[in-house]
């Protein structure tokens, strides 16, 4: 089965996720900087989530680019990933509206953790019929490290929420540069 529909559907869902997040940003009631201050946690949450969705979109593109064919299992794996990504706007808003309190920050980390697991599962489904992708991904140390760091961030959120948030920022920084394992194999 071709990969075009999978990629087009995923792009559409990711565009909707970003749209939902930006629509959750409320306009302040005031025309000075003081009116913006209460919105800072919401905006900060939005920025991190926008970066995360962008990272997933970028890496999903590279992943699908390496694929010559997909299977029904890969389609379900992709839907699994999109399910967890679709929860990002909810936990983003919850975390920002509650000024980074413990439970919302931990739940944000849980959604990131599950998105990471879903991405790894999708990659495994795609690797089965695409040996070039399997060779490019290798042992996926970066993915496994990120998943482990999400667990640390979730735990840290209950001790000090901003420590958990800092871990999520660290993981985003690790992934900010596109995955070179795939990029270097698709040139030429």
mmCIF file of C-alpha atoms in Angstrom:
data_model
loop_
_atom_site.group_PDB
_atom_site.id
_atom_site.type_symbol
_atom_site.label_atom_id
_atom_site.label_comp_id
_atom_site.label_asym_id
_atom_site.label_seq_id
_atom_site.Cartn_x
_atom_site.Cartn_y
_atom_site.Cartn_z
ATOM 1 C CA UNK A 1 0.000 0.000 0.000
ATOM 2 C CA UNK A 2 1.290 3.477 -0.822
ATOM 3 C CA UNK A 3 2.462 5.940 1.752
ATOM 4 C CA UNK A 4 0.909 9.119 0.328
ATOM 5 C CA UNK A 5 -2.440 8.845 2.096
ATOM 6 C CA UNK A 6 -0.769 8.110 5.434
ATOM 7 C CA UNK A 7 1.441 11.174 5.135
ATOM 8 C CA UNK A 8 -1.342 13.457 3.885
ATOM 9 C CA UNK A 9 -3.733 12.391 6.655
ATOM 10 C CA UNK A 10 -1.031 12.852 9.284
ATOM 11 C CA UNK A 11 -0.143 16.307 7.967
ATOM 12 C CA UNK A 12 -3.805 17.298 8.152
ATOM 13 C CA UNK A 13 -4.240 16.070 11.718
ATOM 14 C CA UNK A 14 -1.048 17.791 12.845
ATOM 15 C CA UNK A 15 -2.190 21.051 11.211
ATOM 16 C CA UNK A 16 -5.484 20.783 13.107
ATOM 17 C CA UNK A 17 -3.617 20.152 16.385
ATOM 18 C CA UNK A 18 -1.613 23.351 15.906
ATOM 19 C CA UNK A 19 -4.764 25.252 14.974
ATOM 20 C CA UNK A 20 -6.550 24.080 18.115
ATOM 21 C CA UNK A 21 -3.592 25.127 20.255
ATOM 22 C CA UNK A 22 -3.423 28.630 18.817
ATOM 23 C CA UNK A 23 -7.197 29.092 19.135
ATOM 24 C CA UNK A 24 -6.854 28.377 22.854
ATOM 25 C CA UNK A 25 -4.710 31.511 23.266
ATOM 26 C CA UNK A 26 -7.019 34.181 24.608
ATOM 27 C CA UNK A 27 -6.694 37.867 23.820
ATOM 28 C CA UNK A 28 -5.948 39.927 26.957
ATOM 29 C CA UNK A 29 -8.439 42.461 28.250
ATOM 30 C CA UNK A 30 -6.167 45.456 28.225
ATOM 31 C CA UNK A 31 -3.722 47.277 26.006
ATOM 32 C CA UNK A 32 -0.587 47.328 28.156
ATOM 33 C CA UNK A 33 2.126 44.880 29.174
ATOM 34 C CA UNK A 34 0.464 44.251 32.545
ATOM 35 C CA UNK A 35 -2.462 42.682 30.689
ATOM 36 C CA UNK A 36 -0.085 40.160 29.089
ATOM 37 C CA UNK A 37 1.551 38.956 32.320
ATOM 38 C CA UNK A 38 -1.260 36.601 33.410
ATOM 39 C CA UNK A 39 -1.103 34.963 29.969
ATOM 40 C CA UNK A 40 2.605 34.179 30.182
ATOM 41 C CA UNK A 41 2.187 30.585 31.508
ATOM 42 C CA UNK A 42 -0.352 29.816 28.781
ATOM 43 C CA UNK A 43 1.922 31.292 26.114
ATOM 44 C CA UNK A 44 4.982 29.438 27.450
ATOM 45 C CA UNK A 45 3.038 26.163 27.388
ATOM 46 C CA UNK A 46 1.941 26.921 23.829
ATOM 47 C CA UNK A 47 5.489 27.628 22.640
ATOM 48 C CA UNK A 48 6.821 24.336 24.036
ATOM 49 C CA UNK A 49 3.902 22.374 22.609
ATOM 50 C CA UNK A 50 4.231 24.045 19.209
ATOM 51 C CA UNK A 51 7.899 23.016 19.181
ATOM 52 C CA UNK A 52 6.980 19.448 20.144
ATOM 53 C CA UNK A 53 4.306 19.136 17.465
ATOM 54 C CA UNK A 54 6.787 20.582 14.973
ATOM 55 C CA UNK A 55 9.414 18.045 16.025
ATOM 56 C CA UNK A 56 6.963 15.177 15.575
ATOM 57 C CA UNK A 57 5.839 16.532 12.199
ATOM 58 C CA UNK A 58 9.445 16.917 11.034
ATOM 59 C CA UNK A 59 10.558 13.478 12.200
ATOM 60 C CA UNK A 60 7.358 11.837 10.925
ATOM 61 C CA UNK A 61 8.097 13.343 7.515
ATOM 62 C CA UNK A 62 11.621 11.929 7.555
ATOM 63 C CA UNK A 63 10.351 8.548 8.743
ATOM 64 C CA UNK A 64 7.737 8.285 5.994
ATOM 65 C CA UNK A 65 10.210 9.565 3.394
ATOM 66 C CA UNK A 66 12.352 6.453 3.996
ATOM 67 C CA UNK A 67 9.394 4.115 3.519
ATOM 68 C CA UNK A 68 8.567 2.470 0.222
ATOM 69 C CA UNK A 69 5.399 0.739 1.439
ATOM 70 C CA UNK A 70 3.055 0.642 4.404
ATOM 71 C CA UNK A 71 0.860 -2.022 5.957
ATOM 72 C CA UNK A 72 -2.414 -2.048 7.837
ATOM 73 C CA UNK A 73 -0.422 -2.349 11.053
ATOM 74 C CA UNK A 74 1.519 0.793 10.163
ATOM 75 C CA UNK A 75 -1.742 2.655 9.527
ATOM 76 C CA UNK A 76 -2.985 1.661 12.996
ATOM 77 C CA UNK A 77 0.412 2.563 14.468
ATOM 78 C CA UNK A 78 0.141 5.982 12.839
ATOM 79 C CA UNK A 79 -3.365 6.481 14.248
ATOM 80 C CA UNK A 80 -2.027 5.520 17.677
ATOM 81 C CA UNK A 81 0.612 8.253 17.396
ATOM 82 C CA UNK A 82 -1.937 10.805 16.186
ATOM 83 C CA UNK A 83 -4.223 9.949 19.103
ATOM 84 C CA UNK A 84 -1.555 10.886 21.652
ATOM 85 C CA UNK A 85 -0.508 13.970 19.701
ATOM 86 C CA UNK A 86 -4.145 15.088 19.568
ATOM 87 C CA UNK A 87 -4.150 15.272 23.382
ATOM 88 C CA UNK A 88 -1.325 17.837 23.392
ATOM 89 C CA UNK A 89 -3.681 20.839 23.074
ATOM 90 C CA UNK A 90 -5.673 19.678 26.099
ATOM 91 C CA UNK A 91 -2.701 19.142 28.417
ATOM 92 C CA UNK A 92 -1.049 22.304 27.083
ATOM 93 C CA UNK A 93 -4.052 24.405 28.029
ATOM 94 C CA UNK A 94 -4.478 22.646 31.367
ATOM 95 C CA UNK A 95 -0.831 23.161 32.297
ATOM 96 C CA UNK A 96 -0.778 26.827 31.264
ATOM 97 C CA UNK A 97 -4.117 27.747 32.823
ATOM 98 C CA UNK A 98 -3.022 26.233 36.136
ATOM 99 C CA UNK A 99 0.372 27.966 36.117
ATOM 100 C CA UNK A 100 2.425 24.755 35.948
ATOM 101 C CA UNK A 101 0.941 22.980 38.962
ATOM 102 C CA UNK A 102 2.054 19.393 39.611
ATOM 103 C CA UNK A 103 -0.710 17.244 38.160
ATOM 104 C CA UNK A 104 -1.134 19.134 34.860
ATOM 105 C CA UNK A 105 2.657 19.168 34.321
ATOM 106 C CA UNK A 106 2.839 15.443 35.080
ATOM 107 C CA UNK A 107 -0.065 14.729 32.708
ATOM 108 C CA UNK A 108 1.648 16.810 30.032
ATOM 109 C CA UNK A 109 4.704 14.609 30.495
ATOM 110 C CA UNK A 110 2.555 11.474 30.335
ATOM 111 C CA UNK A 111 1.147 12.543 26.957
ATOM 112 C CA UNK A 112 4.695 13.220 25.729
ATOM 113 C CA UNK A 113 5.786 9.818 27.077
ATOM 114 C CA UNK A 114 2.944 8.027 25.311
ATOM 115 C CA UNK A 115 3.583 9.970 22.089
ATOM 116 C CA UNK A 116 7.185 8.787 22.271
ATOM 117 C CA UNK A 117 6.096 5.172 22.771
ATOM 118 C CA UNK A 118 3.615 5.467 19.893
ATOM 119 C CA UNK A 119 6.298 6.919 17.594
ATOM 120 C CA UNK A 120 8.635 4.036 18.427
ATOM 121 C CA UNK A 121 5.841 1.541 17.757
ATOM 122 C CA UNK A 122 5.113 3.190 14.395
ATOM 123 C CA UNK A 123 8.809 3.025 13.497
ATOM 124 C CA UNK A 124 8.866 -0.686 14.381
ATOM 125 C CA UNK A 125 5.821 -1.328 12.182
ATOM 126 C CA UNK A 126 7.418 0.522 9.282
ATOM 127 C CA UNK A 127 10.826 -1.137 9.733
ATOM 128 C CA UNK A 128 9.367 -4.598 9.054
ATOM 129 C CA UNK A 129 8.901 -3.963 5.318
ATOM 130 C CA UNK A 130 11.512 -1.251 4.869
ATOM 131 C CA UNK A 131 15.075 -2.457 5.540
ATOM 132 C CA UNK A 132 16.592 0.929 4.660
ATOM 133 C CA UNK A 133 14.578 2.524 7.456
ATOM 134 C CA UNK A 134 15.650 -0.162 9.904
ATOM 135 C CA UNK A 135 19.294 0.469 9.034
ATOM 136 C CA UNK A 136 18.844 4.243 9.354
ATOM 137 C CA UNK A 137 17.167 4.095 12.774
ATOM 138 C CA UNK A 138 19.621 1.626 14.271
ATOM 139 C CA UNK A 139 19.207 1.191 18.030
ATOM 140 C CA UNK A 140 17.417 4.568 18.426
ATOM 141 C CA UNK A 141 19.331 5.627 21.532
ATOM 142 C CA UNK A 142 18.019 9.173 21.243
ATOM 143 C CA UNK A 143 14.408 7.955 21.223
ATOM 144 C CA UNK A 144 14.954 5.643 24.181
ATOM 145 C CA UNK A 145 16.741 8.383 26.134
ATOM 146 C CA UNK A 146 13.865 10.777 25.479
ATOM 147 C CA UNK A 147 11.299 8.251 26.688
ATOM 148 C CA UNK A 148 13.306 7.707 29.875
ATOM 149 C CA UNK A 149 13.648 11.465 30.408
ATOM 150 C CA UNK A 150 9.871 11.865 30.139
ATOM 151 C CA UNK A 151 9.492 9.442 33.039
ATOM 152 C CA UNK A 152 11.996 11.487 35.037
ATOM 153 C CA UNK A 153 10.068 14.657 34.152
ATOM 154 C CA UNK A 154 6.781 13.110 35.285
ATOM 155 C CA UNK A 155 8.293 12.138 38.642
ATOM 156 C CA UNK A 156 10.009 15.509 39.028
ATOM 157 C CA UNK A 157 6.696 17.244 38.371
ATOM 158 C CA UNK A 158 5.367 15.965 41.677
ATOM 159 C CA UNK A 159 8.445 17.202 43.548
ATOM 160 C CA UNK A 160 8.713 20.555 41.793
ATOM 161 C CA UNK A 161 6.597 21.188 38.689
ATOM 162 C CA UNK A 162 9.109 23.514 37.033
ATOM 163 C CA UNK A 163 11.764 20.791 37.309
ATOM 164 C CA UNK A 164 9.489 18.486 35.316
ATOM 165 C CA UNK A 165 8.847 21.267 32.805
ATOM 166 C CA UNK A 166 12.611 21.830 32.510
ATOM 167 C CA UNK A 167 13.092 18.145 31.634
ATOM 168 C CA UNK A 168 10.500 18.476 28.852
ATOM 169 C CA UNK A 169 12.330 21.549 27.546
ATOM 170 C CA UNK A 170 15.584 19.554 27.599
ATOM 171 C CA UNK A 171 14.062 16.750 25.518
ATOM 172 C CA UNK A 172 12.697 19.276 23.020
ATOM 173 C CA UNK A 173 16.176 20.805 22.764
ATOM 174 C CA UNK A 174 17.650 17.364 22.084
ATOM 175 C CA UNK A 175 15.221 16.837 19.189
ATOM 176 C CA UNK A 176 15.165 20.399 17.862
ATOM 177 C CA UNK A 177 17.703 19.487 15.175
ATOM 178 C CA UNK A 178 16.052 17.008 12.767
ATOM 179 C CA UNK A 179 17.045 13.369 13.061
ATOM 180 C CA UNK A 180 20.250 13.109 11.008
ATOM 181 C CA UNK A 181 20.157 9.302 10.909
ATOM 182 C CA UNK A 182 17.489 9.495 8.268
ATOM 183 C CA UNK A 183 18.454 12.788 6.623
ATOM 184 C CA UNK A 184 21.935 11.565 5.713
ATOM 185 C CA UNK A 185 20.542 8.419 4.064
ATOM 186 C CA UNK A 186 18.027 10.242 1.887
ATOM 187 C CA UNK A 187 20.419 12.713 0.247
ATOM 188 C CA UNK A 188 21.522 12.172 -3.258
#
